[in-house]
Amino acid sequence: MQNLVDYTMLPPEQLFGFNSDGSPRIEVSNAAKIAQDMILPVCYRNTPWALTIAHGLGFGTNRAEGLVQLFDDISLWEAIGYEVVSGSFEPKSNISLRRRGDAFPQIFKENLYAKDVILTEVFDDDDAQVDWAARSISRDLTIDELQIEDIMVIVSDSSKFVNIGKKLSAELLKYGVKSHLTGIDTNRDEFFIKDSVVITTIHRAKGNEAAMVYLINSEYGNGKFDLIKRRNTLYTGITRSRAWVRVCGVGVDMLAIKKEVELIIANDFKLNFVVPTDEERKKLRNIHRDRSAGEIRNLENIVKNTGEFIEKVHSGDVPIEALSQDDLARLREILERTREVK
């Protein structure tokens, strides 16, 4: 489930390849037709509140611009522990989902408060974010009596990992807290180190977990392109937490993420969205798919040129009559769709 849509594993023949004689390197026979995998009905690692928000952000259920992605098999919601509060799984239905009471151990409700489990913070710049994270981690260790191995810091945007990680390490030292950047201060096989807070990327965080997770630079999840990959990053980061998670980031994109979280909390941790049709789901996958660096550069240039074009039309340098009727009709259609989203 670290990839929210591709929920089936490739067959072993594709995963491990073939021998020179054409036979598969790994072959799993199942003559008795026994199920070889299953969806576990109870989530023991994540609190129901953090998992709901992880799914909400991962799919974009409360995103102002609409869904980012969704299961092809909509009934999977029930298989992974959700129940329908209202609506149905039929296309175009306004559906409301929440975690079933039997889909998580009651120890979470007995020992944790939902309002403390997940907090979001927005900062003006990276320095303010790093300062806050260091102070919060120090407070976790001193006042809240967490152990160093209870804490994991994940930098959502891998391109910022070294820069942000080193800033945070330096700031933590001011509080007498040691830390390490995985793969930078350690060899590639080391993750948790005694008496040192782990600072890592989302790729290294997979397969690991901690009681308290700091997911920093989470504005990464609200970029213009590659939204499926970016939202999967938020989902994976939040689900590394066994108890508490702090989602923080910088600027207006983080404000949008914070608003999504607050809407889910205000709705008593229910996920509300309109079930898309098969065609709409395919369109989402195409719009928000992973793209190469060259593709992204081209799209950024198109967006830039569009802004320049609008400015030229607005100033009168380019007369509106220069556009064909077909182009004008398409622009009207785009504007209408934008109004519908808002």
Short mmCIF file of C-alpha atoms in Angstrom, two decimals:
data_model
loop_
_atom_site.label_atom_id
_atom_site.label_comp_id
_atom_site.label_asym_id
_atom_site.label_seq_id
_atom_site.Cartn_x
_atom_site.Cartn_y
_atom_site.Cartn_z
CA MET A 1 0.00 0.00 0.00
CA GLN A 2 3.01 2.31 -0.28
CA ASN A 3 1.76 2.89 -3.81
CA LEU A 4 -1.88 3.78 -3.47
CA VAL A 5 -3.16 2.52 -6.81
CA ASP A 6 -0.87 -0.30 -7.97
CA TYR A 7 -1.96 -2.65 -5.20
CA THR A 8 -1.11 -5.95 -6.95
CA MET A 9 2.39 -7.43 -6.99
CA LEU A 10 4.04 -8.42 -10.25
CA PRO A 11 4.29 -12.18 -10.81
CA PRO A 12 7.65 -13.75 -9.78
CA GLU A 13 8.53 -14.38 -13.43
CA GLN A 14 8.53 -10.63 -14.06
CA LEU A 15 10.18 -9.76 -10.76
CA PHE A 16 13.09 -12.21 -10.99
CA GLY A 17 13.43 -12.90 -14.72
CA PHE A 18 14.29 -16.06 -16.65
CA ASN A 19 17.19 -18.49 -16.97
CA SER A 20 19.11 -18.86 -20.23
CA ASP A 21 16.90 -21.82 -21.19
CA GLY A 22 13.79 -19.65 -20.86
CA SER A 23 12.57 -21.17 -17.59
CA PRO A 24 11.65 -18.74 -14.80
CA ARG A 25 14.31 -18.19 -12.10
CA ILE A 26 11.58 -18.28 -9.45
CA GLU A 27 8.36 -20.23 -9.94
CA VAL A 28 5.50 -20.43 -7.46
CA SER A 29 3.12 -23.29 -8.08
CA ASN A 30 -0.35 -23.22 -6.60
CA ALA A 31 -2.00 -26.43 -7.64
CA ALA A 32 -4.26 -26.36 -4.59
CA LYS A 33 -5.41 -22.83 -5.47
CA ILE A 34 -4.57 -21.58 -1.97
CA ALA A 35 -4.54 -17.79 -1.63
CA GLN A 36 -0.90 -16.66 -1.67
CA ASP A 37 -1.59 -13.14 -0.50
CA MET A 38 -4.32 -11.40 1.42
CA ILE A 39 -5.37 -7.96 2.62
CA LEU A 40 -5.10 -7.87 6.41
CA PRO A 41 -8.40 -6.64 7.90
CA VAL A 42 -6.82 -4.88 10.90
CA CYS A 43 -4.12 -2.17 10.80
CA TYR A 44 -1.97 -2.58 13.93
CA ARG A 45 0.77 -0.09 13.09
CA ASN A 46 -1.08 3.15 12.32
CA THR A 47 -3.71 4.93 14.35
CA PRO A 48 -7.08 5.15 12.58
CA TRP A 49 -6.80 8.95 12.53
CA ALA A 50 -3.34 9.12 10.92
CA LEU A 51 -4.24 6.40 8.42
CA THR A 52 -7.43 8.21 7.40
CA ILE A 53 -5.51 11.44 6.80
CA ALA A 54 -2.78 9.54 4.94
CA HIS A 55 -5.41 8.13 2.60
CA GLY A 56 -7.15 11.51 2.33
CA LEU A 57 -3.94 13.28 1.29
CA GLY A 58 -2.77 10.37 -0.86
CA PHE A 59 -5.95 10.32 -2.91
CA GLY A 60 -6.69 14.06 -2.60
CA THR A 61 -10.22 13.51 -1.27
CA ASN A 62 -10.34 17.04 0.16
CA ARG A 63 -8.13 18.71 -2.41
CA ALA A 64 -9.70 21.91 -3.75
CA GLU A 65 -8.92 20.89 -7.34
CA GLY A 66 -10.35 17.39 -6.89
CA LEU A 67 -9.03 13.84 -6.63
CA VAL A 68 -5.47 12.96 -7.62
CA GLN A 69 -6.00 9.20 -7.96
CA LEU A 70 -8.28 6.39 -6.77
CA PHE A 71 -8.42 2.62 -6.62
CA ASP A 72 -9.51 0.97 -9.85
CA ASP A 73 -11.45 -1.50 -7.71
CA ILE A 74 -13.47 0.88 -5.54
CA SER A 75 -14.59 -1.96 -3.24
CA LEU A 76 -11.03 -2.13 -1.91
CA TRP A 77 -12.04 0.61 0.53
CA GLU A 78 -14.06 -1.97 2.46
CA ALA A 79 -11.29 -4.57 2.21
CA ILE A 80 -8.76 -2.22 3.86
CA GLY A 81 -11.05 -1.34 6.75
CA TYR A 82 -13.44 1.44 5.73
CA GLU A 83 -17.23 1.50 5.93
CA VAL A 84 -19.71 3.57 3.96
CA VAL A 85 -21.36 6.27 6.08
CA SER A 86 -23.45 7.63 3.23
CA GLY A 87 -23.64 7.37 -0.54
CA SER A 88 -22.41 4.38 -2.52
CA PHE A 89 -19.54 3.16 -4.69
CA GLU A 90 -21.53 3.90 -7.84
CA PRO A 91 -19.92 6.45 -10.23
CA LYS A 92 -20.97 10.06 -9.56
CA SER A 93 -22.17 9.20 -6.03
CA ASN A 94 -21.21 11.51 -3.15
CA ILE A 95 -19.68 8.97 -0.80
CA SER A 96 -18.56 9.33 2.82
CA LEU A 97 -16.16 6.75 4.35
CA ARG A 98 -14.67 6.17 7.80
CA ARG A 99 -12.51 3.55 9.50
CA ARG A 100 -14.50 0.63 10.87
CA GLY A 101 -14.30 0.10 14.62
CA ASP A 102 -12.96 -3.43 14.13
CA ALA A 103 -10.23 -2.32 11.68
CA PHE A 104 -7.82 -1.14 14.39
CA PRO A 105 -6.92 -2.24 17.93
CA GLN A 106 -8.78 -0.37 20.65
CA ILE A 107 -5.50 0.34 22.44
CA PHE A 108 -5.17 3.40 20.21
CA LYS A 109 -8.38 4.94 21.54
CA GLU A 110 -7.50 3.94 25.09
CA ASN A 111 -4.08 5.61 25.08
CA LEU A 112 -4.10 8.41 22.48
CA TYR A 113 -6.14 11.51 21.71
CA ALA A 114 -7.05 12.04 18.06
CA LYS A 115 -6.27 15.78 18.30
CA ASP A 116 -2.67 15.01 19.34
CA VAL A 117 -1.92 12.30 16.80
CA ILE A 118 -1.47 14.46 13.71
CA LEU A 119 -0.57 18.15 13.65
CA THR A 120 0.21 20.37 10.65
CA GLU A 121 2.48 23.42 10.71
CA VAL A 122 3.15 26.04 8.01
CA PHE A 123 6.27 28.22 7.92
CA ASP A 124 7.49 31.18 5.89
CA ASP A 125 10.82 29.57 5.02
CA ASP A 126 13.00 26.51 5.59
CA ASP A 127 14.98 28.11 8.42
CA ALA A 128 11.82 28.71 10.47
CA GLN A 129 10.71 25.13 9.79
CA VAL A 130 14.07 23.66 10.88
CA ASP A 131 14.13 25.80 14.03
CA TRP A 132 10.63 24.60 14.99
CA ALA A 133 11.42 20.95 14.26
CA ALA A 134 14.58 21.02 16.40
CA ARG A 135 12.74 22.64 19.33
CA SER A 136 9.87 20.16 19.03
CA ILE A 137 12.21 17.15 18.94
CA SER A 138 14.06 18.49 22.00
CA ARG A 139 10.72 18.83 23.80
CA ASP A 140 9.77 15.27 22.78
CA LEU A 141 12.95 13.97 24.40
CA THR A 142 12.91 16.09 27.55
CA ILE A 143 9.33 16.95 28.49
CA ASP A 144 7.39 14.15 26.73
CA GLU A 145 10.05 11.55 27.60
CA LEU A 146 10.33 9.90 24.19
CA GLN A 147 13.47 7.95 23.40
CA ILE A 148 15.70 8.94 20.49
CA GLU A 149 14.81 5.72 18.68
CA ASP A 150 11.14 6.74 18.91
CA ILE A 151 11.72 9.62 16.46
CA MET A 152 12.12 9.64 12.67
CA VAL A 153 12.50 12.73 10.48
CA ILE A 154 11.58 12.34 6.81
CA VAL A 155 12.42 15.02 4.23
CA SER A 156 9.58 14.72 1.70
CA ASP A 157 11.49 16.37 -1.15
CA SER A 158 14.57 14.20 -1.76
CA SER A 159 16.26 17.02 -3.70
CA LYS A 160 16.37 19.00 -0.44
CA PHE A 161 17.49 16.11 1.75
CA VAL A 162 21.15 17.00 2.24
CA ASN A 163 20.62 20.75 2.61
CA ILE A 164 17.65 20.54 4.99
CA GLY A 165 19.06 17.51 6.81
CA LYS A 166 22.36 19.21 7.60
CA LYS A 167 20.57 22.37 8.77
CA LEU A 168 18.39 20.31 11.09
CA SER A 169 21.39 18.35 12.41
CA ALA A 170 23.19 21.58 13.26
CA GLU A 171 20.10 22.99 14.97
CA LEU A 172 19.55 19.79 16.98
CA LEU A 173 23.12 19.98 18.29
CA LYS A 174 22.24 23.31 19.94
CA TYR A 175 19.87 21.28 22.14
CA GLY A 176 22.48 18.57 22.73
CA VAL A 177 20.72 16.12 20.39
CA LYS A 178 22.81 14.04 18.00
CA SER A 179 21.44 13.04 14.60
CA HIS A 180 22.50 11.39 11.36
CA LEU A 181 21.52 11.54 7.69
CA THR A 182 21.01 8.04 6.28
CA GLY A 183 23.45 7.22 3.50
CA ILE A 184 25.38 10.46 4.13
CA ASP A 185 26.64 10.21 7.72
CA THR A 186 26.25 6.42 7.71
CA ASN A 187 26.73 3.58 5.25
CA ARG A 188 23.76 2.65 3.08
CA ASP A 189 22.76 -0.31 5.30
CA GLU A 190 22.45 1.65 8.55
CA PHE A 191 19.19 3.34 9.54
CA PHE A 192 18.61 3.68 13.28
CA ILE A 193 21.73 4.40 15.34
CA LYS A 194 21.91 4.38 19.14
CA ASP A 195 21.56 7.87 20.70
CA SER A 196 21.05 9.58 17.32
CA VAL A 197 17.90 10.89 15.65
CA VAL A 198 17.47 9.46 12.16
CA ILE A 199 16.95 11.95 9.30
CA THR A 200 16.06 10.25 6.05
CA THR A 201 14.35 10.37 2.65
CA ILE A 202 11.01 8.79 1.84
CA HIS A 203 12.78 6.01 -0.10
CA ARG A 204 14.90 4.96 2.88
CA ALA A 205 11.96 5.35 5.28
CA LYS A 206 9.96 2.61 3.56
CA GLY A 207 9.96 -0.53 5.69
CA ASN A 208 10.86 1.44 8.83
CA GLU A 209 8.63 2.97 11.48
CA ALA A 210 8.76 5.11 14.62
CA ALA A 211 6.40 6.32 17.32
CA MET A 212 6.88 9.97 16.29
CA VAL A 213 7.40 10.96 12.66
CA TYR A 214 8.28 14.46 11.44
CA LEU A 215 7.38 14.78 7.76
CA ILE A 216 9.05 18.03 6.73
CA ASN A 217 8.91 20.02 3.50
CA SER A 218 5.49 18.47 2.91
CA GLU A 219 4.64 21.26 0.47
CA TYR A 220 6.31 18.84 -1.96
CA GLY A 221 2.99 16.98 -2.02
CA ASN A 222 1.23 19.90 -3.70
CA GLY A 223 3.43 20.46 -6.74
CA LYS A 224 2.15 21.27 -10.21
CA PHE A 225 3.23 17.99 -11.84
CA ASP A 226 3.90 14.35 -10.80
CA LEU A 227 1.09 14.60 -8.27
CA ILE A 228 0.57 10.83 -7.95
CA LYS A 229 4.19 10.33 -6.92
CA ARG A 230 4.09 13.34 -4.62
CA ARG A 231 0.86 12.27 -2.91
CA ASN A 232 2.19 8.72 -2.50
CA THR A 233 5.14 10.32 -0.71
CA LEU A 234 2.84 11.99 1.84
CA TYR A 235 0.92 8.75 2.30
CA THR A 236 4.07 6.70 2.85
CA GLY A 237 5.58 9.26 5.23
CA ILE A 238 2.52 9.49 7.46
CA THR A 239 2.13 5.71 7.61
CA ARG A 240 5.66 5.31 9.03
CA SER A 241 4.16 6.56 12.33
CA ARG A 242 2.99 4.19 15.06
CA ALA A 243 1.52 6.98 17.20
CA TRP A 244 2.16 10.63 16.31
CA VAL A 245 3.03 12.51 13.13
CA ARG A 246 3.92 16.14 12.50
CA VAL A 247 3.30 17.26 8.91
CA CYS A 248 5.05 20.56 8.26
CA GLY A 249 6.17 22.60 5.30
CA VAL A 250 6.69 26.01 3.75
CA GLY A 251 4.53 28.47 1.85
CA VAL A 252 1.18 28.46 0.08
CA ASP A 253 1.45 24.85 -1.09
CA MET A 254 1.76 23.75 2.53
CA LEU A 255 -1.23 25.93 3.42
CA ALA A 256 -3.26 23.91 0.92
CA ILE A 257 -2.06 20.63 2.49
CA LYS A 258 -2.94 21.94 5.95
CA LYS A 259 -6.43 22.88 4.79
CA GLU A 260 -7.02 19.36 3.45
CA VAL A 261 -6.00 17.87 6.80
CA GLU A 262 -8.16 20.31 8.76
CA LEU A 263 -11.21 19.51 6.59
CA ILE A 264 -10.83 15.79 7.30
CA ILE A 265 -10.46 16.42 11.04
CA ALA A 266 -13.44 18.82 11.08
CA ASN A 267 -15.48 16.09 9.36
CA ASP A 268 -14.74 13.71 12.27
CA PHE A 269 -12.12 11.80 10.24
CA LYS A 270 -14.44 10.88 7.40
CA LEU A 271 -13.40 10.98 3.74
CA ASN A 272 -15.93 12.59 1.41
CA PHE A 273 -15.60 12.62 -2.37
CA VAL A 274 -17.48 12.04 -5.60
CA VAL A 275 -16.82 8.57 -7.03
CA PRO A 276 -15.28 9.07 -10.48
CA THR A 277 -16.26 7.12 -13.57
CA ASP A 278 -13.76 4.73 -15.19
CA GLU A 279 -13.03 7.36 -17.81
CA GLU A 280 -12.43 10.05 -15.18
CA ARG A 281 -10.07 7.71 -13.29
CA LYS A 282 -8.04 7.10 -16.45
CA LYS A 283 -7.84 10.84 -17.02
CA LEU A 284 -6.56 11.40 -13.48
CA ARG A 285 -3.81 8.83 -14.01
CA ASN A 286 -2.78 10.56 -17.23
CA ILE A 287 -2.82 14.10 -15.82
CA HIS A 288 -0.94 13.30 -12.61
CA ARG A 289 1.40 10.56 -13.88
CA ASP A 290 5.15 10.57 -13.33
CA ARG A 291 6.98 12.59 -15.98
CA SER A 292 10.59 12.85 -17.09
CA ALA A 293 12.64 15.95 -16.29
CA GLY A 294 12.41 16.95 -19.96
CA GLU A 295 8.63 16.64 -19.98
CA ILE A 296 8.35 18.79 -16.86
CA ARG A 297 10.61 21.47 -18.36
CA ASN A 298 8.46 21.55 -21.49
CA LEU A 299 5.27 21.87 -19.45
CA GLU A 300 6.78 24.64 -17.33
CA ASN A 301 7.69 26.51 -20.52
CA ILE A 302 4.14 26.08 -21.82
CA VAL A 303 2.72 27.46 -18.56
CA LYS A 304 5.15 30.38 -18.69
CA ASN A 305 4.26 31.15 -22.30
CA THR A 306 0.55 30.95 -21.46
CA GLY A 307 1.05 33.64 -18.80
CA GLU A 308 2.90 35.84 -21.27
CA PHE A 309 0.16 35.31 -23.86
CA ILE A 310 -2.58 36.31 -21.39
CA GLU A 311 -0.64 39.44 -20.48
CA LYS A 312 -0.28 40.39 -24.17
CA VAL A 313 -4.02 39.91 -24.77
CA HIS A 314 -4.87 41.89 -21.63
CA SER A 315 -2.60 44.79 -22.67
CA GLY A 316 -4.00 44.81 -26.20
CA ASP A 317 -0.73 43.85 -27.88
CA VAL A 318 -2.44 40.69 -29.16
CA PRO A 319 -6.02 41.32 -30.34
CA ILE A 320 -8.55 38.75 -29.18
CA GLU A 321 -9.73 38.55 -32.79
CA ALA A 322 -6.40 36.90 -33.64
CA LEU A 323 -7.67 33.73 -31.99
CA SER A 324 -9.74 31.28 -34.01
CA GLN A 325 -13.28 30.45 -32.99
CA ASP A 326 -12.15 26.92 -32.12
CA ASP A 327 -9.45 28.27 -29.77
CA LEU A 328 -11.93 30.62 -28.10
CA ALA A 329 -14.40 27.76 -27.64
CA ARG A 330 -11.72 25.65 -26.00
CA LEU A 331 -10.75 28.49 -23.67
CA ARG A 332 -14.39 28.91 -22.64
CA GLU A 333 -14.59 25.16 -21.94
CA ILE A 334 -11.46 25.31 -19.77
CA LEU A 335 -12.77 28.29 -17.79
CA GLU A 336 -16.10 26.54 -17.27
CA ARG A 337 -14.35 23.43 -15.91
CA THR A 338 -12.31 25.66 -13.59
CA ARG A 339 -15.47 27.24 -12.18
CA GLU A 340 -16.93 23.77 -11.60
CA VAL A 341 -13.84 22.71 -9.62
CA LYS A 342 -14.02 25.78 -7.38
#
